[in-house]
XYZ file of C-alpha atoms in Angstrom:
696
model
C 25.378 -5.879 23.495
C 22.356 -8.095 22.652
C 18.872 -6.727 23.367
C 16.218 -9.307 23.806
C 13.341 -7.218 25.206
C 11.701 -3.977 24.404
C 9.186 -1.415 25.734
C 5.901 -1.179 23.870
C 3.596 1.724 23.728
C 0.121 1.419 24.953
C -1.517 3.461 22.184
C -4.509 4.997 23.925
C -3.055 5.527 27.375
C 0.227 6.797 26.048
C 1.988 4.691 28.803
C 5.049 2.563 28.473
C 4.853 -1.066 29.694
C 7.294 -3.917 29.431
C 6.491 -7.160 27.644
C 5.339 -10.104 29.819
C 7.853 -12.261 28.106
C 11.130 -11.853 29.801
C 13.393 -13.458 27.259
C 13.538 -14.946 23.803
C 12.981 -18.697 23.510
C 16.066 -20.243 21.911
C 16.410 -23.691 20.391
C 15.491 -26.188 23.200
C 17.348 -29.341 22.173
C 19.212 -30.880 19.237
C 17.124 -33.301 17.214
C 13.641 -32.228 18.179
C 11.251 -30.570 15.836
C 11.468 -26.828 16.033
C 7.574 -26.480 15.868
C 7.400 -28.874 18.773
C 9.706 -26.733 20.812
C 7.532 -23.594 20.232
C 4.357 -25.587 20.931
C 5.626 -26.922 24.225
C 6.983 -23.551 25.403
C 3.864 -21.662 24.588
C 1.804 -24.203 26.495
C 4.175 -23.884 29.442
C 4.025 -20.152 29.308
C 0.221 -20.161 29.141
C 0.047 -22.352 32.229
C 2.108 -19.537 34.009
C -0.384 -16.847 32.963
C 1.721 -15.255 30.214
C -0.278 -13.894 27.222
C 2.526 -13.796 24.804
C 5.894 -15.560 24.191
C 8.895 -14.328 22.276
C 10.493 -16.986 20.135
C 13.791 -16.614 18.526
C 13.699 -15.821 14.843
C 15.995 -18.631 13.962
C 13.666 -21.154 15.773
C 10.584 -19.704 14.048
C 12.362 -19.971 10.640
C 13.392 -23.574 11.351
C 9.771 -24.363 12.225
C 8.579 -22.796 8.943
C 11.219 -24.812 7.025
C 10.067 -28.066 8.651
C 6.810 -27.902 6.758
C 6.784 -30.761 4.174
C 6.541 -30.133 0.402
C 3.914 -31.808 -1.743
C 4.770 -31.657 -5.418
C 1.422 -32.491 -6.911
C -0.542 -29.993 -4.879
C 2.116 -27.280 -5.384
C 1.953 -27.678 -9.198
C -1.864 -27.314 -9.101
C -1.552 -24.202 -6.910
C 0.805 -22.516 -9.437
C -1.665 -23.237 -12.261
C -4.471 -21.644 -10.174
C -2.404 -18.524 -9.435
C -1.698 -18.183 -13.106
C -5.410 -17.939 -13.826
C -5.633 -14.954 -11.574
C -2.349 -13.403 -12.796
C -3.808 -13.177 -16.441
C -5.955 -10.228 -15.158
C -2.734 -8.324 -14.130
C -2.688 -5.326 -16.540
C 1.040 -4.784 -16.654
C 2.438 -8.235 -17.549
C 3.936 -7.429 -20.890
C 5.227 -3.925 -19.914
C 7.037 -5.344 -16.877
C 9.093 -7.524 -19.221
C 10.393 -4.382 -20.982
C 9.577 -1.217 -19.098
C 10.405 2.346 -20.323
C 13.999 3.452 -19.832
C 13.175 6.018 -17.095
C 11.128 3.459 -14.983
C 13.352 3.055 -11.946
C 12.653 -0.605 -11.086
C 14.104 -3.638 -12.724
C 12.110 -5.673 -15.305
C 10.433 -8.897 -14.367
C 8.704 -11.751 -16.231
C 5.793 -12.811 -13.984
C 4.537 -15.637 -16.059
C 8.102 -16.823 -16.793
C 8.917 -16.917 -13.075
C 5.711 -18.858 -12.384
C 6.742 -21.325 -15.132
C 10.074 -21.817 -13.351
C 8.376 -22.356 -9.986
C 5.946 -24.866 -11.492
C 8.895 -26.719 -13.131
C 10.813 -26.823 -9.839
C 7.681 -27.956 -7.938
C 6.994 -30.778 -10.518
C 10.598 -31.918 -10.060
C 10.400 -31.733 -6.223
C 13.289 -29.400 -6.027
C 11.910 -27.478 -3.029
C 12.959 -28.690 0.380
C 9.962 -27.326 2.198
C 6.580 -25.730 1.648
C 8.031 -22.503 3.045
C 10.710 -22.447 0.342
C 8.070 -22.960 -2.314
C 5.892 -20.152 -1.025
C 8.852 -17.867 -0.620
C 9.567 -18.157 -4.360
C 5.896 -17.226 -5.176
C 6.040 -14.256 -2.701
C 9.196 -12.977 -4.377
C 7.597 -13.293 -7.780
C 4.670 -11.041 -6.748
C 7.035 -8.567 -5.113
C 9.260 -8.282 -8.246
C 6.415 -6.263 -9.863
C 6.569 -3.438 -7.339
C 2.838 -3.122 -7.607
C 0.817 -2.484 -4.443
C -2.314 -3.918 -6.256
C -0.551 -7.211 -7.051
C -0.373 -9.272 -3.832
C -0.869 -12.595 -2.215
C -1.024 -13.570 1.458
C 0.141 -17.146 1.665
C -0.296 -19.406 4.615
C 3.381 -19.273 5.711
C 3.225 -15.491 5.798
C 0.355 -15.592 8.278
C 2.039 -18.179 10.546
C 3.595 -15.555 12.838
C 1.285 -12.556 12.499
C 3.560 -9.780 13.717
C 6.470 -10.725 11.433
C 10.061 -10.724 12.570
C 11.039 -8.095 15.212
C 14.635 -6.840 15.068
C 14.983 -4.088 17.660
C 14.151 -0.424 18.193
C 12.858 1.914 15.381
C 15.196 3.971 13.270
C 14.769 7.569 12.053
C 16.452 9.429 9.169
C 17.399 12.978 10.421
C 18.539 15.957 8.661
C 19.868 18.944 10.699
C 17.751 21.391 8.804
C 15.727 19.661 6.111
C 18.151 20.268 3.372
C 21.454 18.790 4.719
C 22.048 15.112 3.982
C 20.353 13.097 6.820
C 21.962 10.574 9.077
C 20.370 7.419 10.495
C 19.787 7.155 14.303
C 18.061 4.834 16.648
C 14.874 6.800 17.508
C 15.687 7.079 21.229
C 19.161 8.392 20.427
C 17.773 10.993 18.041
C 15.360 12.090 20.715
C 18.194 12.448 23.234
C 20.326 14.350 20.765
C 17.516 16.809 20.063
C 16.731 17.427 23.654
C 20.239 17.628 25.121
C 22.817 19.643 23.361
C 25.873 17.681 24.458
C 24.316 14.161 24.467
C 26.789 11.454 23.709
C 24.899 9.708 20.990
C 26.125 8.590 17.519
C 24.516 7.926 14.173
C 24.419 4.481 12.532
C 26.988 3.827 9.812
C 26.573 0.072 9.020
C 24.250 -2.891 9.732
C 25.511 -6.383 9.570
C 28.781 -5.119 7.880
C 26.948 -3.353 5.042
C 26.649 0.371 4.567
C 23.552 1.467 6.393
C 21.900 3.067 3.342
C 22.624 0.013 1.208
C 21.246 -2.365 3.858
C 18.031 -0.432 4.382
C 17.508 -0.245 0.602
C 17.872 -4.012 0.411
C 15.448 -4.871 3.170
C 12.667 -2.603 1.832
C 12.942 -3.513 -1.852
C 10.218 -6.229 -1.618
C 7.446 -3.712 -0.632
C 4.765 -2.772 -3.188
C 6.163 0.623 -4.203
C 7.685 1.562 -7.523
C 10.151 4.255 -6.276
C 13.436 3.687 -4.398
C 13.200 6.770 -2.189
C 9.574 5.868 -1.265
C 10.673 2.330 -0.383
C 13.619 3.649 1.628
C 11.188 5.600 3.876
C 9.511 2.393 4.884
C 12.512 1.493 6.969
C 11.681 4.103 9.430
C 8.872 4.720 11.982
C 5.732 6.514 10.857
C 2.560 7.445 12.590
C 0.857 8.473 9.322
C 0.996 4.905 7.960
C -0.344 3.573 11.280
C -3.338 5.877 11.054
C -3.966 5.144 7.364
C -3.813 1.415 7.833
C -5.776 0.983 11.150
C -7.220 4.357 12.012
C -5.426 4.234 15.403
C -2.856 6.348 17.090
C 0.654 5.117 17.627
C 3.534 4.356 15.251
C 4.393 1.774 12.676
C 7.908 0.793 13.753
C 9.308 0.616 10.190
C 10.733 -2.399 8.283
C 14.135 -2.218 9.966
C 12.490 -2.857 13.298
C 9.635 -5.108 12.171
C 9.703 -7.021 8.923
C 7.380 -9.484 7.266
C 10.436 -11.055 5.637
C 13.403 -12.956 7.184
C 16.373 -10.569 7.207
C 18.742 -12.818 9.147
C 19.119 -13.923 12.743
C 20.134 -10.468 14.036
C 20.911 -6.860 13.187
C 24.455 -5.858 14.201
C 24.200 -2.106 14.226
C 27.532 -0.293 14.137
C 27.721 3.386 15.176
C 30.107 6.155 14.105
C 31.681 6.195 17.653
C 32.879 2.530 17.148
C 30.288 0.850 19.294
C 28.023 -1.972 18.121
C 24.622 -3.150 19.351
C 23.253 -6.514 18.262
C 19.535 -7.021 18.133
C 18.391 -10.670 17.941
C 15.390 -11.348 15.748
C 12.282 -12.794 17.318
C 8.572 -13.335 16.743
C 5.680 -12.902 19.201
C 3.475 -15.886 19.699
C 0.243 -15.843 21.653
C -0.963 -19.372 20.759
C 0.640 -22.218 18.804
C -1.525 -25.401 18.598
C 0.718 -27.182 16.066
C 2.633 -30.096 17.450
C 5.183 -30.515 14.695
C 6.062 -29.263 11.198
C 3.683 -31.540 9.427
C 0.798 -30.589 11.798
C 1.682 -26.949 11.239
C 1.528 -27.482 7.447
C -1.718 -29.452 7.451
C -3.684 -27.136 9.792
C -2.358 -23.862 8.474
C -2.075 -24.489 4.773
C -4.404 -27.363 3.609
C -8.046 -26.341 2.992
C -10.629 -28.337 4.885
C -12.631 -30.739 2.514
C -15.900 -29.133 1.367
C -18.864 -30.069 3.530
C -21.842 -31.437 1.669
C -24.212 -29.715 4.088
C -22.495 -26.352 3.951
C -23.824 -23.677 1.618
C -21.132 -21.419 0.270
C -21.789 -17.729 0.893
C -21.403 -15.113 -1.816
C -21.490 -12.289 0.667
C -18.317 -10.162 0.620
C -16.446 -9.638 3.845
C -17.408 -6.489 5.748
C -15.253 -4.100 7.768
C -15.396 -4.949 11.447
C -16.799 -2.337 13.796
C -14.385 0.296 15.159
C -12.512 -0.820 18.230
C -11.998 1.417 21.174
C -8.411 1.967 20.250
C -9.475 3.111 16.726
C -11.777 5.664 18.380
C -9.046 7.149 20.514
C -9.008 10.936 20.025
C -5.389 11.605 20.717
C -2.876 11.305 17.860
C 0.632 11.695 19.368
C 2.218 13.688 16.592
C -0.847 15.680 15.386
C -2.218 18.794 16.899
C -5.863 19.041 17.899
C -7.982 19.026 14.659
C -10.745 21.452 13.695
C -12.714 18.390 12.562
C -12.112 14.818 11.696
C -13.490 11.499 10.639
C -14.250 9.240 13.654
C -11.565 6.765 12.514
C -9.041 9.446 11.698
C -9.360 8.828 7.876
C -9.390 12.540 7.143
C -8.604 15.410 9.542
C -8.931 19.201 9.125
C -6.651 21.729 10.773
C -6.507 25.509 11.115
C -3.167 26.356 12.765
C -3.611 29.573 14.579
C -0.014 30.702 15.146
C 3.195 31.034 13.306
C 3.664 31.005 9.572
C 0.766 28.602 9.169
C -1.854 30.975 10.613
C -3.244 31.740 7.148
C -3.187 28.070 6.039
C -5.725 25.326 6.056
C -4.489 21.686 6.357
C -6.307 18.616 5.185
C -4.520 15.377 6.386
C -5.935 12.448 4.375
C -4.536 9.217 5.870
C -6.556 6.930 3.630
C -9.390 6.857 1.095
C -10.490 3.465 2.396
C -14.104 4.376 3.157
C -17.260 2.246 2.976
C -20.986 2.812 3.468
C -21.530 5.553 6.061
C -17.759 6.271 6.078
C -18.116 7.785 2.510
C -20.606 10.440 3.661
C -18.635 11.305 6.821
C -15.382 11.514 4.846
C -17.036 13.773 2.299
C -18.704 16.031 4.954
C -15.421 16.382 6.861
C -13.639 17.695 3.781
C -16.490 19.928 2.705
C -16.724 21.448 6.240
C -12.982 22.244 6.297
C -13.065 23.770 2.829
C -16.137 25.957 3.466
C -14.758 27.091 6.855
C -11.410 27.918 5.212
C -13.207 30.270 2.845
C -15.119 31.899 5.730
C -11.976 32.342 7.785
C -10.131 33.847 4.806
C -7.407 31.253 4.668
C -4.963 31.907 1.842
C -3.235 28.540 1.324
C -4.113 24.818 1.455
C -1.760 22.077 2.438
C -3.016 18.575 1.630
C -1.027 16.032 3.608
C -1.155 12.541 1.894
C 1.525 10.988 4.193
C 0.832 7.327 4.726
C -2.116 7.247 2.273
C -2.253 3.871 0.454
C -5.514 4.481 -1.320
C -9.042 3.159 -1.001
C -12.340 4.019 -2.684
C -11.759 5.711 -6.085
C -14.916 7.729 -5.878
C -13.807 9.166 -2.563
C -10.698 10.699 -4.226
C -12.574 11.932 -7.248
C -15.294 13.512 -5.113
C -12.617 15.357 -3.102
C -11.103 16.679 -6.215
C -14.482 18.001 -7.385
C -14.919 19.752 -3.995
C -11.633 21.558 -4.489
C -12.116 22.304 -8.181
C -15.873 22.088 -8.662
C -15.720 23.770 -12.101
C -13.286 21.149 -13.499
C -14.131 17.828 -15.030
C -12.728 14.520 -13.799
C -10.351 12.978 -16.373
C -10.547 9.180 -15.951
C -9.003 7.009 -18.582
C -8.339 3.281 -17.943
C -7.653 0.098 -19.796
C -7.898 -3.611 -18.774
C -5.749 -6.370 -20.168
C -7.499 -8.635 -22.672
C -6.841 -12.269 -21.875
C -8.218 -15.748 -22.404
C -10.377 -15.386 -19.343
C -11.796 -11.950 -20.361
C -12.668 -13.478 -23.781
C -14.783 -16.134 -22.054
C -16.320 -13.745 -19.523
C -17.176 -11.354 -22.407
C -18.923 -14.096 -24.399
C -21.028 -15.060 -21.423
C -21.802 -11.422 -20.513
C -22.924 -10.523 -24.049
C -25.665 -13.183 -23.929
C -27.125 -11.651 -20.808
C -29.677 -8.812 -20.570
C -28.345 -5.423 -19.751
C -30.176 -5.447 -16.398
C -28.305 -8.600 -15.371
C -24.873 -7.283 -15.886
C -25.276 -3.559 -15.084
C -22.245 -2.247 -13.114
C -20.017 -5.237 -13.817
C -16.463 -4.468 -14.926
C -16.734 -6.087 -18.310
C -20.168 -4.723 -19.198
C -19.691 -2.248 -22.050
C -23.141 -0.815 -21.528
C -22.358 0.369 -18.043
C -19.006 1.992 -18.782
C -18.338 5.153 -20.704
C -15.426 6.843 -22.516
C -13.248 9.389 -20.620
C -15.521 12.138 -22.039
C -18.496 10.340 -20.346
C -20.169 9.381 -23.653
C -21.205 5.818 -24.136
C -19.740 3.104 -26.405
C -21.635 2.216 -29.581
C -20.891 -1.477 -29.422
C -19.107 -4.181 -27.522
C -16.382 -4.314 -30.076
C -15.596 -0.611 -29.670
C -15.306 -1.102 -25.921
C -13.390 -4.371 -25.893
C -11.118 -4.084 -28.817
C -8.517 -5.374 -28.342
C -6.188 -2.467 -28.905
C -2.388 -2.826 -28.772
C -0.694 -0.569 -26.140
C 2.952 -1.159 -25.526
C 2.579 -4.693 -26.554
C -0.524 -5.338 -24.390
C -3.829 -6.422 -25.773
C -6.097 -3.810 -24.011
C -9.637 -2.553 -23.911
C -10.531 0.931 -25.093
C -9.970 3.846 -22.715
C -12.867 3.561 -20.220
C -14.303 5.247 -17.245
C -17.177 4.748 -14.841
C -20.322 6.883 -15.409
C -20.023 9.628 -12.731
C -23.721 10.314 -12.884
C -24.461 6.698 -12.085
C -21.789 6.782 -9.329
C -23.489 9.795 -7.807
C -26.590 7.658 -7.144
C -24.473 5.518 -4.772
C -21.951 7.799 -3.097
C -21.115 11.539 -2.849
C -19.838 12.948 -6.216
C -19.882 16.725 -6.008
C -21.839 18.327 -8.928
C -22.912 15.193 -10.640
C -26.398 13.834 -11.053
C -28.763 15.491 -8.539
C -25.959 16.547 -6.313
C -25.469 20.333 -6.304
C -21.905 21.592 -6.139
C -20.828 22.315 -2.575
C -18.378 24.050 -2.535
C -19.810 25.756 -5.721
C -16.672 27.695 -6.241
C -13.062 26.645 -5.945
C -11.922 27.655 -2.385
C -8.258 28.010 -3.446
C -6.332 28.760 -6.630
C -4.036 25.993 -7.846
C -0.895 28.001 -7.045
C -2.117 28.264 -3.403
C -2.370 24.507 -2.839
C 0.410 21.989 -2.309
C 0.367 18.231 -1.916
C 2.661 16.886 0.753
C 3.747 13.232 0.587
C 6.214 10.723 1.965
C 6.063 8.741 -1.294
C 3.718 6.115 0.087
C 0.754 7.553 -1.919
C -0.773 4.702 -3.969
C -3.942 3.558 -5.690
C -6.780 6.061 -5.179
C -4.312 8.455 -3.620
C -2.499 8.543 -6.964
C -5.741 9.060 -8.840
C -6.508 12.174 -6.687
C -2.937 13.430 -6.898
C -2.988 13.048 -10.677
C -6.172 15.081 -10.982
C -4.669 17.757 -8.756
C -1.451 17.893 -10.829
C -3.466 18.299 -14.062
C -4.708 21.581 -12.547
C -1.207 22.842 -11.805
C -1.061 21.922 -8.077
C 2.534 21.465 -6.962
C 3.986 18.584 -4.838
C 6.651 18.283 -2.192
C 8.196 14.955 -1.170
C 9.781 14.296 2.225
C 12.505 11.880 3.133
C 14.009 9.328 0.696
C 17.612 8.158 0.342
C 20.294 10.282 1.912
C 21.475 11.980 -1.228
C 20.712 15.072 -3.273
C 18.426 14.549 -6.298
C 14.776 14.430 -7.241
C 12.211 12.153 -5.559
C 8.809 11.112 -6.733
C 5.923 12.354 -4.705
C 3.867 9.288 -5.891
C 5.700 6.081 -5.107
C 2.810 3.665 -4.745
C 0.902 1.737 -7.410
C -0.617 4.052 -10.039
C -3.097 1.529 -11.329
C -6.699 2.758 -11.095
C -8.541 -0.376 -9.906
C -7.562 -3.466 -7.996
C -9.264 -6.908 -8.624
C -9.518 -8.826 -5.364
C -10.154 -12.499 -5.514
C -12.066 -12.456 -2.222
C -14.525 -9.944 -3.714
C -15.206 -12.043 -6.862
C -16.950 -14.993 -5.200
C -20.379 -13.782 -6.212
C -19.271 -12.896 -9.789
C -17.689 -16.405 -10.259
C -20.815 -18.056 -8.835
C -22.960 -16.037 -11.192
C -20.822 -16.903 -14.199
C -21.228 -20.606 -13.499
C -25.008 -20.219 -13.251
C -25.233 -18.300 -16.596
C -22.985 -20.871 -18.192
C -25.082 -23.777 -16.917
C -28.442 -22.207 -17.915
C -27.337 -20.694 -21.193
C -26.894 -22.167 -24.628
C -23.160 -22.145 -25.267
C -20.967 -24.187 -27.585
C -18.906 -27.003 -26.023
C -15.794 -24.980 -26.754
C -16.925 -22.209 -24.516
C -17.638 -24.721 -21.699
C -14.069 -26.171 -22.074
C -12.483 -22.762 -22.248
C -14.316 -21.817 -19.077
C -12.914 -24.841 -17.249
C -9.378 -24.190 -18.563
C -9.024 -20.311 -17.999
C -11.461 -19.047 -15.364
C -9.785 -18.893 -11.936
C -11.148 -20.711 -8.826
C -12.431 -18.781 -5.797
C -10.097 -18.628 -2.895
C -11.947 -21.372 -1.048
C -11.406 -23.740 -4.023
C -7.658 -23.231 -4.286
C -5.140 -25.953 -3.405
C -3.657 -24.078 -0.517
C -5.189 -21.721 1.981
C -4.565 -18.075 1.194
C -6.328 -15.140 2.816
C -5.711 -12.524 0.096
C -4.950 -12.473 -3.643
C -5.245 -9.410 -5.820
C -4.085 -8.017 -9.206
C -4.094 -4.593 -10.822
C -7.025 -4.779 -13.118
C -6.954 -1.340 -14.826
C -4.059 0.734 -15.938
C -4.506 4.426 -15.473
C -3.553 6.901 -18.244
C -3.088 10.697 -18.352
C -4.732 13.128 -20.809
C -1.483 13.641 -22.707
C -0.600 9.981 -23.363
C -3.006 7.183 -23.920
C -0.368 4.595 -24.504
C 1.929 4.768 -21.489
C 0.306 3.735 -18.155
C 0.999 6.214 -15.351
C 2.536 3.263 -13.385
C 5.580 3.470 -15.653
C 5.928 7.306 -15.906
C 8.596 8.803 -13.701
C 7.478 12.104 -12.193
C 9.692 13.913 -9.781
C 8.010 16.146 -7.246
C 8.537 19.903 -7.722
C 10.306 20.090 -4.371
C 11.859 17.868 -1.856
C 12.975 18.078 1.777
C 14.492 15.651 4.265
C 12.961 14.892 7.619
C 14.244 16.505 10.746
C 13.613 14.812 14.056
C 10.843 17.202 15.053
C 8.862 16.076 11.950
C 8.651 12.532 13.388
C 6.978 13.746 16.684
C 5.095 16.884 15.546
C 3.465 16.660 12.145
C 2.686 20.426 12.285
C 6.457 21.013 11.869
C 6.403 19.038 8.541
C 3.604 21.344 7.356
C 5.656 24.314 8.380
C 8.706 22.963 6.522
C 6.597 22.357 3.404
C 5.122 25.921 3.630
C 8.584 27.427 4.020
C 9.867 25.651 0.859
C 6.753 26.153 -1.256
C 5.314 29.564 -0.238
C 8.129 31.336 1.591
C 10.990 30.667 -0.749
C 12.826 28.643 1.780
C 15.981 26.749 0.756
C 15.902 23.246 -0.629
C 18.601 20.801 -1.787
C 20.202 21.258 -5.183
C 19.442 18.966 -8.069
C 22.535 18.816 -10.291
C 23.102 20.397 -12.694
C 20.607 23.156 -11.788
C 20.947 24.680 -8.320
C 17.577 25.151 -6.644
C 17.617 28.167 -4.321
C 13.862 28.015 -3.478
C 10.585 26.375 -4.514
C 8.821 29.379 -5.786
C 5.047 30.037 -5.511
C 3.707 29.763 -9.081
C 1.096 27.915 -11.078
C 2.551 25.227 -13.311
C 1.533 25.354 -16.875
C -0.327 22.047 -17.791
C 1.870 21.525 -20.869
C 5.052 21.633 -18.729
C 3.863 19.718 -15.662
C 6.202 16.790 -16.123
C 9.283 18.878 -16.711
C 9.029 21.839 -14.430
C 11.220 21.904 -11.332
C 11.138 24.526 -8.640
C-alpha cells in the first residue's frame, strides 16, 4: 500500500483538512532536466489555483544533484568556513573525547581538509554532493551550537516528508515500549479489541536501528535523546515557534534524504509503503544551473548599497503564535503570550499539591525577558500562597536561548544561592589578532565584548588583574584556552532581570521549595541555556527524570543537547567585524598584524563565496565547580530516574507530570538498571559530592 497524500492539522482551528495537491509529481520524461519538470508543473498548478504542489522525493533529489559544481569557488568557501570553525571550542577534544562520552570522535579540521582536497580535484559531481559533505562534517560534532544552513538545505523548505508520525508507547511507563503509527496507537488506546499492530522493521532494518540511524545527524550528544526526535512532539513545536500543534518527528519529516520511501513492516505481517515527497509553493528555477546560480551564488556587491550592521530582529508574533489553545496542555494558571513559559496548578488527583512550570524555551528578547521573568515569579509566589508542596519543572522541547533568562530563573527558585558560571573560549590565530586590536582600544570602546578582559570576571565575580591573566592561554585537555570566565551579573542586571543582583531586590526573597521537593522533567532535548539552568539546579541537589529514549532498560541522560554556554553566530558578528576593520585601519599596527588579519579573520556571511543563511559555532565551553578541566559537553550524566512514554503522554502533558510525580515522589516503579534493581525513585536530597554517581 503506497500512501501519497496526508491530512494536515489546522493548528488554531483544530480542524482536519486535506492537502490541495491530490498526488505526488513523478518524473515527467526521460532526458529532461528534473528542475525543469518541477518548474513547469508548479507553473501549471498555479494556473489552476493550487497553492502547493507535492513533488516526489526522487525528483527533488535529482534536481538538487543537477546543480553544477565549481571547483575554485568551492575551495574558497571551505577556506572561509575554516576561519569560522577556529572559534569552535571543542575541536581538539572531539578528536579524542573521554571514554564515557557516548558519541564517536571526529576531526573537524581534518574533514574540512579532505573536502577542500576533493573540491580542488573536482571530485564532486554536483554542488549538492559538495554541500552534503560539509553538512555531515558539522553534524559529526553532535553540537547544537555548531551549525550551518547551506543553500541546498533551504531549497525545499519543509524537507522530505515520508508519511504519518510515529510514537513510542509503553504499556505502563516501565515496560519496554513498542513503535506504532500514531493513528494506530490512538485506536489501540481507545478501543480494547482494535486490530492494530506495532512496527517491527522499516526498509528491511530493525525499527530501532533504523530510527537511530535517521536521527544520528541531529545536534544532540546522547543516543536516547536523538532517538526521541524520531517521534511526534508538541513541546518542541511550542519551543521552536511558540505555536500549538505538533512537530511530526524525523521519521515523518526529515531535513535529510533517507531514501525514496519508507517500507513499514508490522508485526501482523502487513507492510505499508510511504513515498517520500517535498512540498513546493513556488519554483522559479528553470533548470539545474539556474537553480544553482539563483539559490547559491551571492549577488555582486552594489556600489550604491550601504551594508547594514543592524542585527536581525525577531518578527512580530503571528496570529497562530498567539493561539491560546495548546492541544496536549491543560489550561494554564498563567503564561507568556508566545507560550515560552507556562504555569499550572493542577487541582485534582495526585498533582493537587504540586505546581508545574513548563518552560518550552529560554529564547526571549527585549520585552519578552521581562514577561518571561514575571510569569515565573507570579507562579512561584502564588505557589507559596497556595501552600503547594512540590514543584515540577518541565523542560521538554527546550533547546535554550538567553543565558541570563535561565540564570535569573535559578535565582528566583534559590534566591540565597550564588550562580556558578565558569567558561573558557578556545585561543586561536583569530583571537590572537582580535586581542591585539582590542588591547589598543580604550575600555569604553570595547566594554561588553566577548574578548574584553576588563568587562569579564572570574567565576567568583572578581575582576582580572591583567589581560594575560584572562587570556592565558591555559592548556585544558589539549586545548589552548582562556582562563575560567563569567559575565558580571551586576552589569547584566542593568540590562535584563537578574534576581537579587545590582539594584534588583530578591523576589521571591526566600526559596519557595526545598531542593528535594523539586524535580526536572526532560525528554533529553534540553540544550544550551536549558543545560546552564539544569546544571545550576543539579548543583543544589534537584533530581531529574528523563522520558523516552531507546526501547531498552538502562540509564538515560536528562541533558542530551549541547552543554556549551555560549554560541557565536556569524550573522550577529557583522557589526563586530566592521568595527575591527575600522580600528585596524585607523590604528597604528605592524604590517604583520595587517597580514594576519587578512589571513585569519573570517568574512561576514554576505562576503562568503556561497549564500548561507546561518553559521554558528560553540564559543565557550561550560565547566562545573568540581572539574575545571573537563567541559560539561563531554561529561556523561544519567538522570536519577527514567520512564518510557505511554500514549496518553503524547496527547495529555498532564499525564507525563503525573507519571513523573509517581516515580519521584510516590515511590512508583521504574525500570531496572543492571546490576542494581531500582524499585522506586525515592524522595531525597542528593548530596552535592555524590550528584554524578547517585541513582534512585
